Amino acid sequence: MDDLRQKYIDAIANAADEGALEQLRLQAVGKKGEISLKMRELGKMTPEERQVAGPALNALKDEINSALAGKKAALADAALEERLRGEWLDVTLPVRPRRQGTIHPVSQVTEEVTAIFADMGFAVAEGPQIESDWYNFDALNIPPEHPARQEHDTFFMHRAEGDNRPPHVLRTHTSPVQIRAMQAQGAPIRVIAPGRVYRCDYDQTHTPMFHQVEGLAIDKDISMANLKWVLEEFCRAFFEIDEVELRFRASHFPFTEPSAEVDIRCSWDNGTLKLGEGDDWLEILGSGMVHPKVLAAGGIDPNEYQGFAFGVGIDRIAMLKYGIPDLRAFFDSDLRWLRHYGFAALDVPTLHAGLSR
Ligand code: PHE
């Protein structure tokens, strides 16, 4: 039995991998393993012999099993070590002196907007770009025959022949994330939801894919005044000007009541846009108080809670802030355009260090 012990303990210690280890396990303590066979012979022994051999065989089996487990763990550790060595990456390497690429204005503006709203206590929420028509429309108080469905120039996904369920859509706005946020976290809520949206439209200021940022605040004591303050604060910070004046113009969205489109005071002297002064107004976003039916669709009691929501075109405010004339160029991947309008990769926008340097 000592020989048997020595043979397996040595072999286990020298096993090269898990496969070899498994082979040894079968050979020693598997159903037809050497030790198992020896245990079967116990029946043929005299009681005296059995009293000695039984416990010894059991102890040997235990010892081999724990040697196998120990070696298995050691092999796994070694494999992990090896993998970690292989995947090691020196993140302290300095950037190459020659600038390789730039941050796209859409990414830059998304970061800026996120920094500003984070400072006001808004978290970032997300939803899928392929959305069910319930989230994109019904839950937002846009029933099937509502004219707003036409206005959205929706892209519909394909359904298999014979499948009569309403098709999924490419989301036409970020507003479905309102519903998803309500369902996921309940009230109170303070979130923004930046992301891609899709509408079948193409000209100097429209592309089939563009970006919006949704805002949503829900609590027990929220009014239009809170909406106005938040938007003014946002515009001041985002456009980096001290004076902003916003005009709330009565409007209509099925998912807000009352609804307002918001314009910012501006001037167009000699063809250059200046925000915060002048006699012109420029529309920048849609907003309103969340419709009670929308709260209910999100599982929030409209008798207890209310809130405001708004939706801003990210590309649109990027064009305004950085003087970019044509939206289509955003998505052409023209290197000259990207070098001209792009931002340095390491200048992460923060409120304390400056949004755009
Ligand atoms: N979803 C609207 C749009 O895409 C914008 C909006 C969002 C309006 C939230 C009001 C409230 O036009």
JSON list of N, CA and C and ligand atoms in Angstrom, two decimals, residues 152 172-175 178 199 212 214-215 253 255-256 286-288 309-312, ligand 1:
[
{"chain": "A", "resi": 152, "resn": "HIS", "atom": "N", "xyz": [-43.15, 61.15, -36.97]},
{"chain": "A", "resi": 152, "resn": "HIS", "atom": "CA", "xyz": [-41.83, 60.67, -36.54]},
{"chain": "A", "resi": 152, "resn": "HIS", "atom": "C", "xyz": [-41.03, 59.97, -37.64]},
{"chain": "A", "resi": 172, "resn": "THR", "atom": "N", "xyz": [-37.44, 56.56, -32.19]},
{"chain": "A", "resi": 172, "resn": "THR", "atom": "CA", "xyz": [-37.49, 57.84, -32.88]},
{"chain": "A", "resi": 172, "resn": "THR", "atom": "C", "xyz": [-37.10, 58.99, -31.96]},
{"chain": "A", "resi": 173, "resn": "HIS", "atom": "N", "xyz": [-36.98, 58.69, -30.68]},
{"chain": "A", "resi": 173, "resn": "HIS", "atom": "CA", "xyz": [-36.56, 59.69, -29.69]},
{"chain": "A", "resi": 173, "resn": "HIS", "atom": "C", "xyz": [-36.06, 58.97, -28.44]},
{"chain": "A", "resi": 174, "resn": "THR", "atom": "N", "xyz": [-35.46, 59.71, -27.51]},
{"chain": "A", "resi": 174, "resn": "THR", "atom": "CA", "xyz": [-34.97, 59.07, -26.28]},
{"chain": "A", "resi": 174, "resn": "THR", "atom": "C", "xyz": [-36.07, 58.97, -25.22]},
{"chain": "A", "resi": 175, "resn": "SER", "atom": "N", "xyz": [-37.26, 59.47, -25.53]},
{"chain": "A", "resi": 175, "resn": "SER", "atom": "CA", "xyz": [-38.33, 59.45, -24.52]},
{"chain": "A", "resi": 175, "resn": "SER", "atom": "C", "xyz": [-38.70, 58.06, -24.00]},
{"chain": "A", "resi": 178, "resn": "GLN", "atom": "N", "xyz": [-37.56, 57.26, -20.61]},
{"chain": "A", "resi": 178, "resn": "GLN", "atom": "CA", "xyz": [-38.35, 57.74, -19.45]},
{"chain": "A", "resi": 178, "resn": "GLN", "atom": "C", "xyz": [-39.09, 56.56, -18.81]},
{"chain": "A", "resi": 199, "resn": "ARG", "atom": "N", "xyz": [-34.68, 58.70, -37.53]},
{"chain": "A", "resi": 199, "resn": "ARG", "atom": "CA", "xyz": [-35.86, 59.11, -38.29]},
{"chain": "A", "resi": 199, "resn": "ARG", "atom": "C", "xyz": [-35.49, 59.20, -39.75]},
{"chain": "A", "resi": 212, "resn": "GLN", "atom": "N", "xyz": [-29.98, 62.49, -29.21]},
{"chain": "A", "resi": 212, "resn": "GLN", "atom": "CA", "xyz": [-30.75, 63.33, -28.29]},
{"chain": "A", "resi": 212, "resn": "GLN", "atom": "C", "xyz": [-30.28, 63.07, -26.87]},
{"chain": "A", "resi": 214, "resn": "GLU", "atom": "N", "xyz": [-32.35, 63.00, -23.25]},
{"chain": "A", "resi": 214, "resn": "GLU", "atom": "CA", "xyz": [-33.62, 63.15, -22.55]},
{"chain": "A", "resi": 214, "resn": "GLU", "atom": "C", "xyz": [-33.31, 63.56, -21.12]},
{"chain": "A", "resi": 215, "resn": "GLY", "atom": "N", "xyz": [-34.18, 64.36, -20.53]},
{"chain": "A", "resi": 215, "resn": "GLY", "atom": "CA", "xyz": [-34.06, 64.68, -19.10]},
{"chain": "A", "resi": 215, "resn": "GLY", "atom": "C", "xyz": [-35.36, 64.30, -18.43]},
{"chain": "A", "resi": 253, "resn": "PHE", "atom": "N", "xyz": [-46.81, 68.06, -27.02]},
{"chain": "A", "resi": 253, "resn": "PHE", "atom": "CA", "xyz": [-46.28, 66.70, -27.15]},
{"chain": "A", "resi": 253, "resn": "PHE", "atom": "C", "xyz": [-47.27, 65.78, -26.44]},
{"chain": "A", "resi": 255, "resn": "PHE", "atom": "N", "xyz": [-46.82, 63.30, -24.67]},
{"chain": "A", "resi": 255, "resn": "PHE", "atom": "CA", "xyz": [-46.34, 62.76, -23.40]},
{"chain": "A", "resi": 255, "resn": "PHE", "atom": "C", "xyz": [-46.10, 63.80, -22.33]},
{"chain": "A", "resi": 256, "resn": "THR", "atom": "N", "xyz": [-46.37, 65.08, -22.63]},
{"chain": "A", "resi": 256, "resn": "THR", "atom": "CA", "xyz": [-46.25, 66.11, -21.60]},
{"chain": "A", "resi": 256, "resn": "THR", "atom": "C", "xyz": [-47.49, 67.00, -21.63]},
{"chain": "A", "resi": 286, "resn": "GLY", "atom": "N", "xyz": [-37.51, 70.58, -26.66]},
{"chain": "A", "resi": 286, "resn": "GLY", "atom": "CA", "xyz": [-38.92, 70.37, -26.30]},
{"chain": "A", "resi": 286, "resn": "GLY", "atom": "C", "xyz": [-39.01, 69.89, -24.87]},
{"chain": "A", "resi": 287, "resn": "SER", "atom": "N", "xyz": [-40.08, 70.28, -24.18]},
{"chain": "A", "resi": 287, "resn": "SER", "atom": "CA", "xyz": [-40.16, 69.94, -22.76]},
{"chain": "A", "resi": 287, "resn": "SER", "atom": "C", "xyz": [-41.59, 70.01, -22.26]},
{"chain": "A", "resi": 288, "resn": "GLY", "atom": "N", "xyz": [-41.78, 69.71, -21.00]},
{"chain": "A", "resi": 288, "resn": "GLY", "atom": "CA", "xyz": [-43.09, 69.83, -20.39]},
{"chain": "A", "resi": 288, "resn": "GLY", "atom": "C", "xyz": [-43.18, 69.04, -19.10]},
{"chain": "A", "resi": 309, "resn": "ALA", "atom": "N", "xyz": [-39.99, 66.72, -18.03]},
{"chain": "A", "resi": 309, "resn": "ALA", "atom": "CA", "xyz": [-39.13, 66.01, -18.98]},
{"chain": "A", "resi": 309, "resn": "ALA", "atom": "C", "xyz": [-38.74, 66.97, -20.08]},
{"chain": "A", "resi": 310, "resn": "PHE", "atom": "N", "xyz": [-37.60, 66.70, -20.67]},
{"chain": "A", "resi": 310, "resn": "PHE", "atom": "CA", "xyz": [-37.21, 67.50, -21.83]},
{"chain": "A", "resi": 310, "resn": "PHE", "atom": "C", "xyz": [-36.37, 66.65, -22.77]},
{"chain": "A", "resi": 311, "resn": "GLY", "atom": "N", "xyz": [-36.29, 67.08, -24.03]},
{"chain": "A", "resi": 311, "resn": "GLY", "atom": "CA", "xyz": [-35.47, 66.37, -25.00]},
{"chain": "A", "resi": 311, "resn": "GLY", "atom": "C", "xyz": [-34.70, 67.38, -25.84]},
{"chain": "A", "resi": 312, "resn": "VAL", "atom": "N", "xyz": [-33.39, 67.22, -25.87]},
{"chain": "A", "resi": 312, "resn": "VAL", "atom": "CA", "xyz": [-32.52, 68.16, -26.59]},
{"chain": "A", "resi": 312, "resn": "VAL", "atom": "C", "xyz": [-31.79, 67.41, -27.70]},
{"chain": "B", "resi": 1, "resn": "PHE", "atom": "N1", "xyz": [-39.31, 63.40, -27.60]},
{"chain": "B", "resi": 1, "resn": "PHE", "atom": "C1", "xyz": [-39.52, 64.75, -28.10]},
{"chain": "B", "resi": 1, "resn": "PHE", "atom": "C2", "xyz": [-38.94, 64.80, -29.53]},
{"chain": "B", "resi": 1, "resn": "PHE", "atom": "O1", "xyz": [-38.19, 63.96, -29.91]},
{"chain": "B", "resi": 1, "resn": "PHE", "atom": "C3", "xyz": [-38.81, 65.78, -27.25]},
{"chain": "B", "resi": 1, "resn": "PHE", "atom": "C4", "xyz": [-39.39, 65.90, -25.87]},
{"chain": "B", "resi": 1, "resn": "PHE", "atom": "C5", "xyz": [-38.89, 65.14, -24.83]},
{"chain": "B", "resi": 1, "resn": "PHE", "atom": "C6", "xyz": [-40.43, 66.76, -25.62]},
{"chain": "B", "resi": 1, "resn": "PHE", "atom": "C7", "xyz": [-39.42, 65.24, -23.54]},
{"chain": "B", "resi": 1, "resn": "PHE", "atom": "C8", "xyz": [-40.98, 66.88, -24.35]},
{"chain": "B", "resi": 1, "resn": "PHE", "atom": "C9", "xyz": [-40.45, 66.12, -23.33]},
{"chain": "B", "resi": 1, "resn": "PHE", "atom": "O2", "xyz": [-39.27, 65.69, -30.29]}
]
